[in-house]
Structure formats: structure tokens, C-alpha cells
XYZ file of N, CA and C in Angstrom:
336
model
N 0.830 -1.203 0.000
C 0.000 0.000 0.000
C 0.869 1.259 0.000
N 2.139 1.111 0.326
C 3.043 2.259 0.344
C 3.094 2.892 -1.042
N 3.015 4.178 -1.214
C 3.140 5.285 -0.269
C 1.809 5.775 0.308
N 0.730 5.045 0.064
C -0.563 5.434 0.621
C -0.716 4.870 2.029
N -1.617 5.478 2.781
C -1.919 4.952 4.105
C -3.420 5.059 4.343
N -3.940 4.044 4.996
C -5.361 3.984 5.318
C -5.509 4.160 6.824
N -6.297 5.142 7.218
C -6.506 5.397 8.638
C -7.993 5.290 8.969
N -8.274 5.000 10.216
C -9.649 5.045 10.704
C -9.785 6.372 11.438
N -10.449 7.332 10.805
C -10.530 8.686 11.369
C -11.450 8.736 12.579
N -12.545 8.029 12.532
C -13.441 7.810 13.661
C -13.961 6.382 13.501
N -14.498 5.800 14.544
C -14.942 4.409 14.411
C -15.862 4.198 13.199
N -15.424 3.303 12.307
C -16.205 2.976 11.125
C -16.053 3.923 9.956
N -15.219 4.934 10.090
C -14.987 5.897 9.001
C -13.498 5.892 8.674
N -13.198 5.764 7.384
C -11.817 5.575 6.944
C -11.411 6.630 5.935
N -10.113 6.891 5.909
C -9.556 7.824 4.924
C -8.301 7.188 4.326
N -8.223 7.249 3.021
C -7.042 6.800 2.292
C -6.274 8.053 1.900
N -5.015 8.128 2.316
C -4.227 9.345 2.148
C -2.952 9.091 1.355
N -2.562 10.091 0.586
C -1.282 10.085 -0.124
C -0.743 11.506 -0.076
N 0.438 11.669 0.508
C 1.080 12.981 0.527
C 1.610 13.260 -0.876
N 1.079 14.283 -1.505
C 1.487 14.634 -2.867
C 2.946 15.058 -2.885
N 3.618 14.731 -3.958
C 5.010 15.111 -4.107
C 5.986 14.184 -3.420
N 5.515 13.002 -3.011
C 6.381 12.081 -2.277
C 6.516 10.713 -2.950
N 6.036 10.591 -4.188
C 6.058 9.275 -4.829
C 7.281 9.107 -5.720
N 7.520 7.875 -6.100
C 8.643 7.548 -6.982
C 8.408 8.027 -8.410
N 7.178 8.433 -8.728
C 6.852 8.810 -10.105
C 6.586 10.303 -10.273
N 6.908 11.105 -9.278
C 6.651 12.546 -9.372
C 7.319 13.163 -10.597
N 8.551 12.773 -10.867
C 9.247 13.338 -12.028
C 8.577 12.911 -13.331
N 8.048 11.710 -13.385
C 7.339 11.236 -14.583
C 6.056 12.043 -14.780
N 5.344 12.279 -13.691
C 4.116 13.082 -13.762
C 4.434 14.456 -14.341
N 5.515 15.065 -13.878
C 5.912 16.376 -14.391
C 6.329 16.297 -15.862
N 7.045 15.242 -16.241
C 7.426 15.043 -17.650
C 6.199 14.954 -18.545
N 5.125 14.414 -17.995
C 3.883 14.256 -18.752
C 3.040 15.534 -18.767
N 3.570 16.596 -18.143
C 2.896 17.892 -18.180
C 1.900 18.124 -17.063
N 2.027 17.384 -15.981
C 1.093 17.523 -14.864
C 1.842 17.837 -13.575
N 1.081 18.286 -12.584
C 1.634 18.521 -11.248
C 1.273 17.338 -10.374
N 2.214 16.778 -9.639
C 1.914 15.630 -8.787
C 1.225 16.041 -7.485
N 0.089 16.707 -7.606
C -0.629 17.175 -6.418
C -1.831 16.280 -6.121
N -2.546 16.603 -5.078
C -3.692 15.796 -4.677
C -4.782 15.723 -5.718
N -4.967 16.786 -6.477
C -6.004 16.798 -7.508
C -5.634 15.871 -8.674
N -4.354 15.853 -9.028
C -3.906 14.924 -10.061
C -4.161 13.493 -9.608
N -3.820 13.185 -8.360
C -4.007 11.824 -7.853
C -5.483 11.452 -7.768
N -6.368 12.420 -7.546
C -7.802 12.126 -7.623
C -8.140 11.659 -9.036
N -7.565 12.322 -10.032
C -7.787 11.899 -11.413
C -7.293 10.482 -11.657
N -6.134 10.153 -11.106
C -5.610 8.786 -11.222
C -6.623 7.804 -10.637
N -7.135 8.120 -9.456
C -8.111 7.240 -8.808
C -9.369 7.109 -9.659
N -9.853 8.213 -10.203
C -11.060 8.169 -11.030
C -10.857 7.300 -12.269
N -9.696 7.437 -12.905
C -9.405 6.618 -14.083
C -9.329 5.145 -13.698
N -8.623 4.845 -12.621
C -8.514 3.458 -12.181
C -9.889 2.851 -11.901
N -10.734 3.591 -11.215
C -12.067 3.085 -10.890
C -12.876 2.881 -12.171
N -12.886 3.854 -13.053
C -13.732 3.739 -14.242
C -13.253 2.668 -15.212
N -11.939 2.477 -15.323
C -11.397 1.545 -16.311
C -11.167 0.148 -15.734
N -10.582 0.082 -14.546
C -10.148 -1.206 -14.003
C -11.040 -1.767 -12.904
N -11.756 -0.911 -12.211
C -12.512 -1.379 -11.044
C -13.862 -0.678 -10.926
N -14.723 -0.812 -11.927
C -16.012 -0.112 -11.866
C -16.880 -0.521 -10.675
N -16.629 -1.672 -10.079
C -17.391 -2.085 -8.898
C -17.126 -1.169 -7.699
N -16.051 -0.381 -7.759
C -15.745 0.554 -6.669
C -16.513 1.872 -6.797
N -17.091 2.121 -7.944
C -17.795 3.384 -8.194
C -18.853 3.639 -7.126
N -18.790 4.830 -6.513
C -19.777 5.251 -5.531
C -19.589 4.685 -4.135
N -18.524 3.938 -3.904
C -18.321 3.320 -2.591
C -17.481 4.169 -1.649
N -16.982 5.316 -2.142
C -16.233 6.273 -1.329
C -16.288 7.613 -2.028
N -15.826 8.646 -1.345
C -15.807 10.001 -1.895
C -14.379 10.521 -1.905
N -14.163 11.596 -2.645
C -12.844 12.208 -2.735
C -12.849 13.574 -2.061
N -11.716 13.938 -1.479
C -11.548 15.268 -0.891
C -10.065 15.647 -0.948
N -9.512 15.815 -2.168
C -8.086 16.125 -2.266
C -7.801 17.583 -1.944
N -6.535 17.848 -1.701
C -6.002 19.205 -1.556
C -4.767 19.266 -2.439
N -4.171 20.418 -2.539
C -2.950 20.526 -3.321
C -1.849 19.621 -2.795
N -1.766 19.488 -1.491
C -0.665 18.736 -0.897
C -1.008 17.289 -0.550
N -2.281 16.884 -0.754
C -2.658 15.539 -0.334
C -3.843 15.010 -1.135
N -3.763 13.733 -1.490
C -4.912 13.016 -2.026
C -5.649 12.398 -0.851
N -6.969 12.436 -0.898
C -7.775 11.809 0.141
C -9.035 11.221 -0.485
N -9.275 9.962 -0.190
C -10.554 9.314 -0.474
C -11.065 8.830 0.876
N -12.366 8.914 1.101
C -12.880 8.566 2.411
C -14.243 7.897 2.310
N -14.586 7.199 3.365
C -15.890 6.559 3.426
C -15.932 5.510 4.512
N -16.997 4.725 4.507
C -17.181 3.694 5.514
C -16.828 2.307 4.997
N -16.565 2.186 3.705
C -16.273 0.892 3.085
C -14.761 0.654 3.049
N -14.248 0.097 4.127
C -12.801 -0.126 4.242
C -12.259 -0.982 3.100
N -12.966 -2.023 2.726
C -12.456 -2.921 1.676
C -12.342 -2.209 0.339
N -13.270 -1.318 0.038
C -13.189 -0.554 -1.215
C -11.966 0.358 -1.198
N -11.717 1.008 -0.078
C -10.549 1.882 0.037
C -9.250 1.074 -0.009
N -9.255 -0.119 0.562
C -8.069 -0.982 0.486
C -7.779 -1.390 -0.962
N -8.833 -1.715 -1.699
C -8.631 -2.079 -3.103
C -8.105 -0.892 -3.904
N -8.662 0.287 -3.668
C -8.161 1.480 -4.345
C -6.699 1.716 -3.982
N -6.349 1.548 -2.723
C -4.967 1.745 -2.278
C -4.016 0.810 -3.009
N -4.396 -0.436 -3.149
C -3.550 -1.404 -3.847
C -3.346 -0.991 -5.295
N -4.399 -0.580 -5.944
C -4.308 -0.167 -7.353
C -3.481 1.110 -7.504
N -3.677 2.063 -6.611
C -2.932 3.316 -6.699
C -1.461 3.121 -6.356
N -1.163 2.233 -5.421
C 0.232 1.992 -5.045
C 1.025 1.458 -6.232
N 0.381 0.646 -7.053
C 1.044 0.133 -8.258
C 1.435 1.283 -9.179
N 0.547 2.237 -9.346
C 0.807 3.393 -10.211
C 1.875 4.290 -9.591
N 1.811 4.493 -8.277
C 2.705 5.427 -7.579
C 4.141 4.938 -7.500
N 4.380 3.675 -7.862
C 5.726 3.118 -7.761
C 6.258 2.596 -9.092
N 5.522 2.800 -10.178
C 5.909 2.232 -11.468
C 5.775 3.290 -12.567
N 6.892 3.813 -13.012
C 6.898 4.893 -14.006
C 6.211 4.481 -15.303
N 6.475 3.271 -15.766
C 5.847 2.815 -17.013
C 4.336 2.716 -16.866
N 3.884 2.224 -15.728
C 2.434 2.107 -15.479
C 1.794 3.493 -15.431
N 2.494 4.474 -14.844
C 1.970 5.841 -14.810
C 1.852 6.389 -16.229
N 2.888 6.191 -17.039
C 2.838 6.661 -18.430
C 1.659 6.042 -19.173
N 1.454 4.746 -18.987
C 0.352 4.049 -19.656
C -0.996 4.601 -19.215
N -1.154 4.815 -17.912
C -2.427 5.318 -17.399
C -2.730 6.704 -17.956
N -1.743 7.596 -17.940
C -1.973 8.961 -18.433
C -2.257 8.945 -19.938
N -1.538 8.133 -20.683
C -1.767 8.046 -22.131
C -3.162 7.508 -22.431
N -3.574 6.472 -21.720
C -4.903 5.899 -21.937
C -5.996 6.894 -21.555
N -5.790 7.603 -20.455
C -6.768 8.600 -20.019
C -6.891 9.705 -21.065
N -5.757 10.164 -21.567
C -5.769 11.210 -22.591
C -6.488 10.727 -23.847
N -6.219 9.491 -24.262
C -6.867 8.929 -25.450
C -8.381 8.834 -25.277
N -8.832 8.649 -24.028
C -10.274 8.566 -23.737
C -10.891 9.943 -23.502
N -10.075 11.007 -23.584
C -10.594 12.366 -23.398
C -10.673 12.811 -21.940
N -10.067 12.056 -21.026
C -10.075 12.435 -19.616
C -9.088 13.572 -19.395
N -9.509 14.571 -18.626
C -8.613 15.684 -18.305
C -8.350 15.709 -16.805
N -7.084 15.629 -16.455
C -6.684 15.705 -15.055
C -6.815 17.138 -14.572
N -7.351 17.313 -13.371
C -7.555 18.634 -12.782
C -6.425 18.916 -11.813
N -5.257 19.243 -12.384
C -4.115 19.500 -11.522
C -3.657 20.920 -11.715
């Protein structure tokens, strides 16, 4: 799950967090013309959910900031699955390039 972390903010409520600017692929994100901020990572999560894991749709909400990605909700297993998928992207430059290229080809625009 590294570099993401899943916390229980209050009993039964969870938040999946990623400190923006701390991943192994930050330089790749910048090479691709984006800022590695929380809003960009929300876009990554949205693409992953829509393309690879549509069963996760609607099972959590997003609340990113410039310095942090955050997804939250009561469905811990959904957030764990998202964390696993995002961790793969956050640690693999080639996978990040593929995701951004596929998103661009589908007309997705990252809000970074």
C-alpha cells in the first residue's frame, strides 16, 4: 500500500491518504505535463475506478487538496482495493505513463 496509508478517522470511518510530491513517479508526472498534487491523484483514482474497477464506483468520496490526495468513506475494503491499485501506479513509471496516455486517449482531463 506504500506510499498510501489507510486510517480510521473515527470508528467505522476511513480515509485513504497520499502525501502529494512524495512518490517515486513525481518526475514522470511532471514530464507528462502535470503537477503531482492531490487533484492529479484524484484523477488517477477516477481513471482506475472507471477503467479497471467499476465495482468501486460510488463506494467512497474524494476530498483532495494541493498537498494531499484523500478518499474517504465507511467501506474499508473498497478503500483498500483502491490503495492497492494506486500503489502500483505510484511506484511504477511505465504504469503511470500508460495510465496517463490511456486517459488522454479517452478524453479524460486531469484537474491539476
